[in-house]
Amino acid sequence: MGVTSYSQSMIKLGLCTLVLFLAASSWAAVLPQDRSDALYHSYNGDGVSIDGPSVLLRKKISDKVSISANYYVDSISGASIDVRATASEYQEERKETTLAADFLHNKSILSLSYTASDENDFKARSIYLGLSQDFFGDLTTLSLSYARGQDEVGKTGDANFIEQADRQKYGLGLTQVATKNLIMGLSLENISDSGYLNNPYRSIRFVDPQAAKGYRFVTEIYPNSRSSNALALTANYYLAYRASIHGEVRVYQDSWGIKGRNAKLAYTHTIGDEWIIDIRSRIYSQDKADFYQDLFSRENEFNFMARDKELSTFSNLSVGLSVSYEKSLSSTATFKKWSVNGEVDHIRFKYDDFRNVLAEGAVGEEPLFAFNANVLRVFFSVWY
Amino acid sequence: MMTGCATKIEPWVKPYERSHLADPIMSQGRNPVTASYMKHVLEAREGARGAEGGAGGGCGCN
């Protein structure tokens, strides 16, 4: 906790210093391009199917201001292993709306956004503030961000259950042009949560010789605060035949004891002016939270107890492919360019200390859980 | 000790040398609608959060 607090203080000090530095500077910056995207997304894995649309619209309303709006829907059916162990499958819908604006001011970019997410038992509201600026002849870009969110957590079937959670994020990014073919990036983000951080539908299990199965379930108990730090390094390298390689590594640590790390390698290849093909692979692993166990010895063994598989020790490996067809139109036409895109990722999750209680086995010796997921995106984009 | 502070740092990659850096294929987040979706997919299923996708683009040559 001491290290985390120190890191957070250093990030805040750095942000304040950089805000003062950037406010006194002036270099080039550009607003995002005007474009619209219509996407269909689909996730299938661990007994859960989630799909829906996402529509993003972005338009400059002057040479200094760009506004955007995003409408996103998750239609969820089925139930993950955690839910199937204690309850039945369900269906629900989550709708998310984001309104954002980017301001070009004194050659720096100020970004603001507001996001509202609603489902029948969960409501989230968040604001985002970002500042980025190029300097050193546009070779270096510094970006700072702050986000604050508030969640209202409910529970289906219990109208009296209403809990709150508060979330804050501090971000610092540095992008550096290293050569005419290489850009490198560093990103640091601190996130602090407080309030009700449980999932009200998740349960721990504990040994009970009197129970039919030899164990029983009770609701998890999480700490009411969590602070995390993540550091990422990226590199993008341009190859002579209009292709590129992207590499990324990230390390993560939080006050719950979770330590994570991931690495990604991607290759982008073009065919003519119209086809862009991406292939990628990513590997992720994490160590469990201090208060996670697959099986506890008794009901109130510890102050905090979790059996959420996202807090367990596990790893995943993904491979992905994207294909885009882009068609440029006349620069004087209303629409400058359009593209049709398809993306698919296959992810394999393997858990080291989360067991499949739906499978046969002695208590605490059931097979370890694993599952595969497929993630599909199909979208159409137009630039104007 | 202080003489270094007076040294002017000259950009070693000139604006006219940045066509490769400005190419959309140099940005993993060139399609924001799908980049934010994949961030959401992973964040919901992994304990780690934050600093996804690195620091983003930026070469002053969009």
Tab-separated table of C-alpha atoms in Angstrom:
chain	number	residue	atom	x	y	z
A	1	MET	CA	0.000	0.000	0.000
A	2	GLY	CA	2.872	2.367	0.798
A	3	VAL	CA	4.443	1.852	-2.605
A	4	THR	CA	1.101	2.353	-4.313
A	5	SER	CA	0.435	5.595	-2.421
A	6	TYR	CA	3.919	6.833	-3.268
A	7	SER	CA	3.423	5.989	-6.955
A	8	GLN	CA	0.086	7.785	-7.011
A	9	SER	CA	1.627	10.854	-5.367
A	10	MET	CA	4.465	10.864	-7.890
A	11	ILE	CA	2.030	10.592	-10.808
A	12	LYS	CA	-0.045	13.485	-9.444
A	13	LEU	CA	3.096	15.575	-8.928
A	14	GLY	CA	4.211	14.733	-12.456
A	15	LEU	CA	0.829	15.671	-13.890
A	16	CYS	CA	0.818	19.040	-12.136
A	17	THR	CA	4.361	19.789	-13.287
A	18	LEU	CA	3.580	18.807	-16.857
A	19	VAL	CA	0.356	20.822	-16.960
A	20	LEU	CA	2.360	23.912	-15.996
A	21	PHE	CA	5.049	23.042	-18.539
A	22	LEU	CA	2.592	22.381	-21.347
A	23	ALA	CA	0.599	25.502	-20.603
A	24	ALA	CA	3.725	27.513	-21.279
A	25	SER	CA	4.496	25.720	-24.551
A	26	SER	CA	3.122	25.876	-28.063
A	27	TRP	CA	3.754	23.371	-30.844
A	28	ALA	CA	1.824	21.589	-33.561
A	29	ALA	CA	-1.228	19.449	-32.918
A	30	VAL	CA	-4.026	18.094	-35.102
A	31	LEU	CA	-7.653	17.210	-34.455
A	32	PRO	CA	-8.915	13.693	-35.252
A	33	GLN	CA	-10.239	13.096	-38.774
A	34	ASP	CA	-13.973	13.350	-39.488
A	35	ARG	CA	-15.341	9.820	-39.799
A	36	SER	CA	-18.232	7.544	-38.945
A	37	ASP	CA	-18.146	3.850	-38.077
A	38	ALA	CA	-20.917	1.283	-37.800
A	39	LEU	CA	-19.789	-1.914	-36.066
A	40	TYR	CA	-21.338	-5.271	-35.190
A	41	HIS	CA	-19.506	-7.137	-32.428
A	42	SER	CA	-19.860	-10.684	-31.143
A	43	TYR	CA	-18.223	-12.543	-28.247
A	44	ASN	CA	-18.743	-16.263	-27.650
A	45	GLY	CA	-17.059	-18.150	-24.831
A	46	ASP	CA	-17.581	-19.798	-21.425
A	47	GLY	CA	-21.296	-20.262	-22.044
A	48	VAL	CA	-21.819	-16.567	-22.737
A	49	SER	CA	-22.840	-14.879	-25.983
A	50	ILE	CA	-22.567	-11.100	-26.187
A	51	ASP	CA	-23.269	-9.168	-29.338
A	52	GLY	CA	-24.643	-5.865	-30.551
A	53	PRO	CA	-23.953	-2.720	-32.523
A	54	SER	CA	-21.643	0.212	-31.950
A	55	VAL	CA	-21.959	3.444	-33.908
A	56	LEU	CA	-19.363	6.215	-33.759
A	57	LEU	CA	-19.813	9.644	-35.361
A	58	ARG	CA	-17.104	12.304	-35.398
A	59	LYS	CA	-17.237	15.768	-37.010
A	60	LYS	CA	-15.303	19.013	-36.783
A	61	ILE	CA	-17.621	21.931	-36.119
A	62	SER	CA	-14.796	24.434	-36.687
A	63	ASP	CA	-11.059	24.291	-37.257
A	64	LYS	CA	-10.690	24.296	-33.469
A	65	VAL	CA	-13.357	21.870	-32.266
A	66	SER	CA	-14.193	18.250	-33.090
A	67	ILE	CA	-17.152	16.484	-31.489
A	68	SER	CA	-18.030	12.793	-31.391
A	69	ALA	CA	-20.781	10.512	-30.186
A	70	ASN	CA	-20.738	6.760	-29.645
A	71	TYR	CA	-23.721	4.483	-29.019
A	72	TYR	CA	-22.864	0.937	-27.958
A	73	VAL	CA	-25.020	-2.061	-27.006
A	74	ASP	CA	-24.143	-5.387	-25.358
A	75	SER	CA	-26.896	-8.005	-25.658
A	76	ILE	CA	-25.925	-10.742	-23.200
A	77	SER	CA	-27.311	-14.281	-23.021
A	78	GLY	CA	-26.144	-17.373	-21.180
A	79	ALA	CA	-24.025	-17.503	-18.035
A	80	SER	CA	-20.350	-17.909	-17.221
A	81	ILE	CA	-19.073	-20.807	-15.101
A	82	ASP	CA	-19.207	-18.672	-11.930
A	83	VAL	CA	-22.921	-18.050	-12.447
A	84	ARG	CA	-23.797	-21.532	-13.734
A	85	ALA	CA	-22.425	-23.026	-10.504
A	86	THR	CA	-24.947	-21.169	-8.360
A	87	ALA	CA	-27.730	-19.861	-10.609
A	88	SER	CA	-29.330	-20.215	-14.028
A	89	GLU	CA	-28.700	-18.587	-17.395
A	90	TYR	CA	-29.996	-15.074	-17.944
A	91	GLN	CA	-30.468	-12.423	-20.613
A	92	GLU	CA	-29.819	-8.726	-20.278
A	93	GLU	CA	-28.812	-5.665	-22.255
A	94	ARG	CA	-26.273	-2.940	-21.551
A	95	LYS	CA	-26.452	0.373	-23.396
A	96	GLU	CA	-23.599	2.847	-23.351
A	97	THR	CA	-23.524	6.376	-24.735
A	98	THR	CA	-20.447	8.594	-24.964
A	99	LEU	CA	-20.364	12.262	-25.941
A	100	ALA	CA	-16.934	13.794	-26.492
A	101	ALA	CA	-15.269	16.970	-27.690
A	102	ASP	CA	-11.697	17.807	-28.652
A	103	PHE	CA	-10.490	21.404	-28.563
A	104	LEU	CA	-7.428	22.683	-30.392
A	105	HIS	CA	-6.210	25.552	-28.241
A	106	ASN	CA	-2.831	27.233	-28.401
A	107	LYS	CA	-1.721	24.254	-30.489
A	108	SER	CA	-2.460	21.725	-27.781
A	109	ILE	CA	-5.474	19.398	-27.673
A	110	LEU	CA	-7.893	19.287	-24.775
A	111	SER	CA	-10.264	16.303	-24.802
A	112	LEU	CA	-13.448	15.982	-22.754
A	113	SER	CA	-15.955	13.151	-22.672
A	114	TYR	CA	-18.952	11.941	-20.730
A	115	THR	CA	-20.063	8.293	-20.706
A	116	ALA	CA	-23.304	6.811	-19.407
A	117	SER	CA	-23.764	3.036	-19.173
A	118	ASP	CA	-27.049	1.447	-18.127
A	119	GLU	CA	-28.294	-2.077	-17.533
A	120	ASN	CA	-31.120	-3.341	-15.378
A	121	ASP	CA	-28.936	-3.811	-12.276
A	122	PHE	CA	-25.950	-1.522	-12.902
A	123	LYS	CA	-25.564	2.149	-13.746
A	124	ALA	CA	-22.242	3.868	-14.454
A	125	ARG	CA	-21.422	7.507	-15.184
A	126	SER	CA	-17.944	8.804	-15.959
A	127	ILE	CA	-16.158	11.918	-17.145
A	128	TYR	CA	-12.781	12.105	-18.872
A	129	LEU	CA	-10.338	14.977	-19.276
A	130	GLY	CA	-7.255	14.649	-21.484
A	131	LEU	CA	-4.514	16.991	-22.580
A	132	SER	CA	-1.883	16.240	-25.219
A	133	GLN	CA	0.834	18.289	-26.826
A	134	ASP	CA	3.661	17.822	-29.311
A	135	PHE	CA	7.014	19.425	-28.710
A	136	PHE	CA	10.711	19.112	-29.613
A	137	GLY	CA	9.836	19.726	-33.255
A	138	ASP	CA	6.867	17.370	-32.956
A	139	LEU	CA	9.134	14.424	-32.145
A	140	THR	CA	7.635	14.001	-28.676
A	141	THR	CA	3.995	13.912	-27.597
A	142	LEU	CA	3.000	14.164	-23.959
A	143	SER	CA	-0.505	13.249	-22.904
A	144	LEU	CA	-2.147	13.582	-19.515
A	145	SER	CA	-5.544	12.292	-18.536
A	146	TYR	CA	-7.921	12.177	-15.611
A	147	ALA	CA	-11.172	10.243	-15.401
A	148	ARG	CA	-13.726	9.906	-12.658
A	149	GLY	CA	-16.573	7.454	-12.547
A	150	GLN	CA	-19.437	6.600	-10.244
A	151	ASP	CA	-21.246	3.254	-10.297
A	152	GLU	CA	-24.608	2.342	-8.835
A	153	VAL	CA	-24.780	-1.411	-8.250
A	154	GLY	CA	-28.098	-3.199	-7.911
A	155	LYS	CA	-29.161	-6.831	-7.676
A	156	THR	CA	-31.892	-8.468	-9.700
A	157	GLY	CA	-34.646	-9.751	-7.428
A	158	ASP	CA	-33.639	-7.502	-4.516
A	159	ALA	CA	-35.093	-4.000	-4.924
A	160	ASN	CA	-33.530	-2.890	-1.625
A	161	PHE	CA	-29.966	-3.699	-2.744
A	162	ILE	CA	-28.258	-0.472	-3.893
A	163	GLU	CA	-24.519	0.065	-3.494
A	164	GLN	CA	-22.093	2.725	-4.782
A	165	ALA	CA	-18.561	2.700	-6.135
A	166	ASP	CA	-16.278	5.603	-7.000
A	167	ARG	CA	-13.440	5.319	-9.526
A	168	GLN	CA	-10.570	7.638	-10.462
A	169	LYS	CA	-7.893	7.296	-13.143
A	170	TYR	CA	-4.712	9.290	-13.660
A	171	GLY	CA	-2.851	8.724	-16.914
A	172	LEU	CA	0.475	9.852	-18.287
A	173	GLY	CA	1.649	9.057	-21.824
A	174	LEU	CA	4.787	9.787	-23.764
A	175	THR	CA	5.197	9.097	-27.472
A	176	GLN	CA	8.612	9.523	-29.054
A	177	VAL	CA	9.601	9.559	-32.729
A	178	ALA	CA	12.889	7.658	-32.635
A	179	THR	CA	13.660	7.497	-36.363
A	180	LYS	CA	11.713	8.188	-39.560
A	181	ASN	CA	10.462	4.585	-39.328
A	182	LEU	CA	10.065	4.039	-35.573
A	183	ILE	CA	7.684	5.464	-32.959
A	184	MET	CA	7.906	4.369	-29.336
A	185	GLY	CA	5.409	4.958	-26.552
A	186	LEU	CA	5.277	4.792	-22.775
A	187	SER	CA	2.043	4.826	-20.806
A	188	LEU	CA	1.496	4.907	-17.064
A	189	GLU	CA	-1.937	4.730	-15.463
A	190	ASN	CA	-3.017	4.772	-11.841
A	191	ILE	CA	-6.562	3.701	-10.974
A	192	SER	CA	-8.175	4.043	-7.549
A	193	ASP	CA	-11.535	2.493	-6.698
A	194	SER	CA	-13.539	2.767	-3.501
A	195	GLY	CA	-16.936	1.587	-2.344
A	196	TYR	CA	-18.747	-1.609	-3.300
A	197	LEU	CA	-16.301	-3.450	-5.588
A	198	ASN	CA	-17.899	-6.919	-5.409
A	199	ASN	CA	-19.983	-8.584	-8.046
A	200	PRO	CA	-23.188	-9.301	-6.071
A	201	TYR	CA	-23.800	-12.512	-8.046
A	202	ARG	CA	-20.414	-14.096	-7.382
A	203	SER	CA	-19.881	-16.516	-4.519
A	204	ILE	CA	-17.053	-18.209	-2.665
A	205	ARG	CA	-17.309	-21.870	-1.753
A	206	PHE	CA	-16.280	-23.399	1.538
A	207	VAL	CA	-16.043	-26.946	2.889
A	208	ASP	CA	-19.220	-28.154	4.606
A	209	PRO	CA	-19.341	-31.931	5.297
A	210	GLN	CA	-23.067	-31.615	6.026
A	211	ALA	CA	-23.850	-30.303	2.515
A	212	ALA	CA	-24.847	-32.728	-0.250
A	213	LYS	CA	-21.835	-31.788	-2.394
A	214	GLY	CA	-19.445	-31.398	0.531
A	215	TYR	CA	-19.295	-27.609	0.115
A	216	ARG	CA	-21.595	-24.590	0.124
A	217	PHE	CA	-21.598	-21.156	-1.536
A	218	VAL	CA	-21.912	-17.724	0.114
A	219	THR	CA	-21.531	-14.230	-1.321
A	220	GLU	CA	-17.965	-12.952	-1.774
A	221	ILE	CA	-16.514	-10.262	0.509
A	222	TYR	CA	-14.127	-7.806	-1.167
A	223	PRO	CA	-12.141	-4.923	0.320
A	224	ASN	CA	-13.812	-1.545	-0.261
A	225	SER	CA	-10.772	0.022	-1.901
A	226	ARG	CA	-8.360	-0.901	-4.668
A	227	SER	CA	-5.446	0.981	-6.174
A	228	SER	CA	-3.490	-0.150	-9.214
A	229	ASN	CA	-0.589	0.912	-11.404
A	230	ALA	CA	0.033	-0.183	-14.976
A	231	LEU	CA	3.015	0.601	-17.177
A	232	ALA	CA	3.100	-0.121	-20.905
A	233	LEU	CA	5.797	0.248	-23.558
A	234	THR	CA	4.981	0.152	-27.262
A	235	ALA	CA	6.904	0.332	-30.510
A	236	ASN	CA	5.705	0.699	-34.101
A	237	TYR	CA	8.209	0.106	-36.898
A	238	TYR	CA	7.586	0.834	-40.604
A	239	LEU	CA	8.916	-1.663	-43.122
A	240	ALA	CA	10.066	-0.546	-46.576
A	241	TYR	CA	7.302	-2.292	-48.566
A	242	ARG	CA	4.455	-0.488	-46.711
A	243	ALA	CA	4.061	-2.874	-43.829
A	244	SER	CA	4.573	-2.390	-40.112
A	245	ILE	CA	5.406	-4.290	-36.936
A	246	HIS	CA	3.844	-3.408	-33.586
A	247	GLY	CA	5.195	-4.608	-30.250
A	248	GLU	CA	3.748	-3.996	-26.808
A	249	VAL	CA	4.536	-5.038	-23.242
A	250	ARG	CA	2.653	-4.111	-20.082
A	251	VAL	CA	3.210	-4.795	-16.390
A	252	TYR	CA	0.547	-4.370	-13.717
A	253	GLN	CA	0.317	-4.417	-9.928
A	254	ASP	CA	-2.447	-3.561	-7.491
A	255	SER	CA	-3.169	-3.340	-3.781
A	256	TRP	CA	-5.144	-6.606	-3.902
A	257	GLY	CA	-1.937	-8.502	-4.683
A	258	ILE	CA	-2.623	-9.098	-8.366
A	259	LYS	CA	0.469	-8.906	-10.557
A	260	GLY	CA	-0.100	-9.118	-14.294
A	261	ARG	CA	1.923	-8.868	-17.431
A	262	ASN	CA	1.184	-9.128	-21.130
A	263	ALA	CA	2.971	-8.886	-24.452
A	264	LYS	CA	1.618	-8.393	-27.948
A	265	LEU	CA	3.183	-8.650	-31.383
A	266	ALA	CA	1.338	-7.581	-34.529
A	267	TYR	CA	2.208	-7.384	-38.204
A	268	THR	CA	0.359	-5.181	-40.707
A	269	HIS	CA	0.653	-5.906	-44.418
A	270	THR	CA	-0.781	-3.986	-47.355
A	271	ILE	CA	-1.702	-5.207	-50.816
A	272	GLY	CA	-1.916	-2.322	-53.241
A	273	ASP	CA	-3.591	0.824	-51.929
A	274	GLU	CA	-6.805	-0.914	-50.894
A	275	TRP	CA	-6.135	-3.976	-48.748
A	276	ILE	CA	-4.761	-3.921	-45.197
A	277	ILE	CA	-4.212	-7.225	-43.383
A	278	ASP	CA	-3.267	-7.479	-39.704
A	279	ILE	CA	-2.139	-10.604	-37.889
A	280	ARG	CA	-1.476	-10.480	-34.148
A	281	SER	CA	-0.756	-12.570	-31.102
A	282	ARG	CA	-1.026	-11.620	-27.449
A	283	ILE	CA	-0.131	-13.439	-24.265
A	284	TYR	CA	-1.328	-12.470	-20.774
A	285	SER	CA	-0.761	-13.917	-17.319
A	286	GLN	CA	-1.531	-12.860	-13.766
A	287	ASP	CA	-1.016	-13.972	-10.178
A	288	LYS	CA	-4.047	-14.243	-7.907
A	289	ALA	CA	-5.363	-11.665	-5.462
A	290	ASP	CA	-4.282	-12.148	-1.849
A	291	PHE	CA	-7.818	-13.057	-0.775
A	292	TYR	CA	-8.649	-15.408	-3.675
A	293	GLN	CA	-9.101	-19.139	-3.111
A	294	ASP	CA	-10.948	-21.782	-5.047
A	295	LEU	CA	-12.075	-23.464	-1.823
A	296	PHE	CA	-12.113	-22.037	1.696
A	297	SER	CA	-12.013	-24.266	4.776
A	298	ARG	CA	-14.935	-22.546	6.525
A	299	GLU	CA	-17.580	-19.862	5.963
A	300	ASN	CA	-15.901	-16.889	7.652
A	301	GLU	CA	-12.280	-17.965	7.388
A	302	PHE	CA	-10.953	-14.505	6.447
A	303	ASN	CA	-12.172	-10.902	6.423
A	304	PHE	CA	-11.997	-10.827	2.623
A	305	MET	CA	-12.738	-13.826	0.446
A	306	ALA	CA	-13.165	-14.125	-3.323
A	307	ARG	CA	-13.661	-16.872	-5.866
A	308	ASP	CA	-14.047	-14.643	-8.918
A	309	LYS	CA	-11.957	-16.302	-11.643
A	310	GLU	CA	-10.795	-12.891	-12.876
A	311	LEU	CA	-8.902	-12.644	-9.548
A	312	SER	CA	-7.320	-16.119	-9.823
A	313	THR	CA	-3.959	-17.186	-11.231
A	314	PHE	CA	-4.420	-17.694	-14.958
A	315	SER	CA	-3.078	-17.016	-18.419
A	316	ASN	CA	-4.526	-16.523	-21.851
A	317	LEU	CA	-3.171	-16.642	-25.380
A	318	SER	CA	-4.870	-14.993	-28.327
A	319	VAL	CA	-4.324	-14.889	-32.060
A	320	GLY	CA	-6.144	-12.517	-34.361
A	321	LEU	CA	-6.664	-11.555	-37.982
A	322	SER	CA	-8.077	-8.359	-39.500
A	323	VAL	CA	-8.828	-7.654	-43.143
A	324	SER	CA	-9.729	-4.172	-44.387
A	325	TYR	CA	-10.699	-3.012	-47.850
A	326	GLU	CA	-10.305	0.751	-48.258
A	327	LYS	CA	-11.426	2.832	-51.208
A	328	SER	CA	-10.275	6.442	-51.553
A	329	LEU	CA	-12.555	8.858	-53.371
A	330	SER	CA	-11.988	12.331	-54.741
A	331	SER	CA	-10.587	14.777	-52.186
A	332	THR	CA	-13.197	17.308	-53.373
A	333	ALA	CA	-16.121	14.888	-52.892
A	334	THR	CA	-18.307	14.923	-49.780
A	335	PHE	CA	-16.997	11.485	-48.785
A	336	LYS	CA	-13.205	11.152	-49.008
A	337	LYS	CA	-12.802	7.442	-48.268
A	338	TRP	CA	-14.696	4.365	-47.103
A	339	SER	CA	-13.675	0.969	-45.793
A	340	VAL	CA	-15.158	-2.428	-44.979
A	341	ASN	CA	-13.457	-4.355	-42.176
A	342	GLY	CA	-13.597	-7.804	-40.622
A	343	GLU	CA	-11.702	-8.835	-37.480
A	344	VAL	CA	-11.586	-12.077	-35.531
A	345	ASP	CA	-9.648	-13.068	-32.407
A	346	HIS	CA	-9.444	-16.495	-30.807
A	347	ILE	CA	-8.560	-16.463	-27.087
A	348	ARG	CA	-7.663	-19.497	-24.935
A	349	PHE	CA	-7.991	-19.061	-21.170
A	350	LYS	CA	-6.285	-21.517	-18.802
A	351	TYR	CA	-6.779	-21.261	-15.024
A	352	ASP	CA	-4.210	-22.524	-12.519
A	353	ASP	CA	-6.291	-22.431	-9.325
A	354	PHE	CA	-9.931	-22.102	-10.383
A	355	ARG	CA	-11.718	-25.441	-10.605
A	356	ASN	CA	-14.734	-26.497	-12.634
A	357	VAL	CA	-17.284	-27.408	-9.963
A	358	LEU	CA	-19.693	-28.653	-12.644
A	359	ALA	CA	-17.277	-31.486	-13.495
A	360	GLU	CA	-16.835	-34.719	-11.551
A	361	GLY	CA	-14.194	-34.859	-8.849
A	362	ALA	CA	-13.558	-34.879	-5.126
A	363	VAL	CA	-14.120	-31.556	-3.355
A	364	GLY	CA	-11.154	-29.303	-4.161
A	365	GLU	CA	-9.826	-31.755	-6.726
A	366	GLU	CA	-12.186	-31.071	-9.634
A	367	PRO	CA	-10.525	-30.440	-13.029
A	368	LEU	CA	-9.002	-27.003	-13.453
A	369	PHE	CA	-11.153	-24.732	-15.606
A	370	ALA	CA	-10.286	-23.629	-19.151
A	371	PHE	CA	-12.268	-22.210	-22.028
A	372	ASN	CA	-11.894	-20.762	-25.510
A	373	ALA	CA	-13.545	-17.595	-26.795
A	374	ASN	CA	-14.073	-16.143	-30.263
A	375	VAL	CA	-14.397	-12.390	-30.730
A	376	LEU	CA	-15.749	-11.075	-34.035
A	377	ARG	CA	-16.054	-7.506	-35.342
A	378	VAL	CA	-17.453	-6.408	-38.682
A	379	PHE	CA	-17.623	-2.695	-39.405
A	380	PHE	CA	-18.024	-0.088	-42.101
A	381	SER	CA	-16.209	3.252	-41.944
A	382	VAL	CA	-16.542	6.415	-43.966
A	383	TRP	CA	-14.392	9.572	-43.912
A	384	TYR	CA	-15.753	12.976	-44.960
B	1	MET	CA	26.988	22.236	-15.213
B	2	MET	CA	24.417	24.612	-16.692
B	3	THR	CA	25.839	24.968	-20.186
B	4	GLY	CA	23.832	21.970	-21.383
B	5	CYS	CA	20.592	23.817	-20.641
B	6	ALA	CA	21.421	26.402	-23.266
B	7	THR	CA	21.939	23.777	-25.976
B	8	LYS	CA	19.106	23.852	-28.515
B	9	ILE	CA	17.829	20.366	-29.389
B	10	GLU	CA	17.329	20.082	-33.139
B	11	PRO	CA	14.661	17.600	-34.345
B	12	TRP	CA	16.532	14.672	-35.902
B	13	VAL	CA	13.544	13.625	-38.040
B	14	LYS	CA	12.404	16.515	-40.254
B	15	PRO	CA	8.715	17.106	-41.044
B	16	TYR	CA	9.247	16.050	-44.664
B	17	GLU	CA	10.682	12.708	-43.457
B	18	ARG	CA	7.520	11.662	-41.583
B	19	SER	CA	5.368	10.179	-44.330
B	20	HIS	CA	5.962	6.648	-42.990
B	21	LEU	CA	5.077	7.683	-39.447
B	22	ALA	CA	1.851	9.334	-40.666
B	23	ASP	CA	0.669	6.199	-42.466
B	24	PRO	CA	-2.434	4.756	-40.729
B	25	ILE	CA	-0.792	1.305	-40.653
B	26	MET	CA	1.567	2.714	-37.988
B	27	SER	CA	-1.321	3.063	-35.517
B	28	GLN	CA	-2.817	0.066	-33.707
B	29	GLY	CA	-5.725	2.326	-32.751
B	30	ARG	CA	-6.443	3.529	-36.273
B	31	ASN	CA	-10.026	2.265	-35.928
B	32	PRO	CA	-11.218	3.668	-32.557
B	33	VAL	CA	-14.565	1.862	-32.589
B	34	THR	CA	-12.974	-1.592	-32.566
B	35	ALA	CA	-9.942	-0.630	-30.457
B	36	SER	CA	-12.185	0.508	-27.586
B	37	TYR	CA	-14.323	-2.619	-27.958
B	38	MET	CA	-11.336	-4.967	-27.608
B	39	LYS	CA	-10.140	-2.980	-24.592
B	40	HIS	CA	-13.560	-3.569	-23.013
B	41	VAL	CA	-13.493	-7.317	-23.837
B	42	LEU	CA	-10.111	-7.836	-22.174
B	43	GLU	CA	-10.715	-5.543	-19.199
B	44	ALA	CA	-13.851	-7.510	-18.304
B	45	ARG	CA	-11.950	-10.828	-18.244
B	46	GLU	CA	-8.546	-9.925	-16.833
B	47	GLY	CA	-7.536	-8.599	-13.439
B	48	ALA	CA	-5.137	-6.041	-14.888
B	49	ARG	CA	-6.489	-2.695	-16.041
B	50	GLY	CA	-5.018	0.563	-17.274
B	51	ALA	CA	-2.365	1.621	-19.794
B	52	GLU	CA	-3.964	-0.542	-22.480
B	53	GLY	CA	-2.669	0.032	-25.959
B	54	GLY	CA	0.279	2.137	-24.867
B	55	ALA	CA	0.502	5.886	-25.198
B	56	GLY	CA	-1.318	6.249	-28.496
B	57	GLY	CA	-0.081	7.922	-31.625
B	58	GLY	CA	1.480	11.252	-32.211
B	59	CYS	CA	3.978	12.447	-34.721
B	60	GLY	CA	2.430	15.820	-35.453
B	61	CYS	CA	1.657	14.665	-38.970
B	62	ASN	CA	-1.858	13.242	-38.868
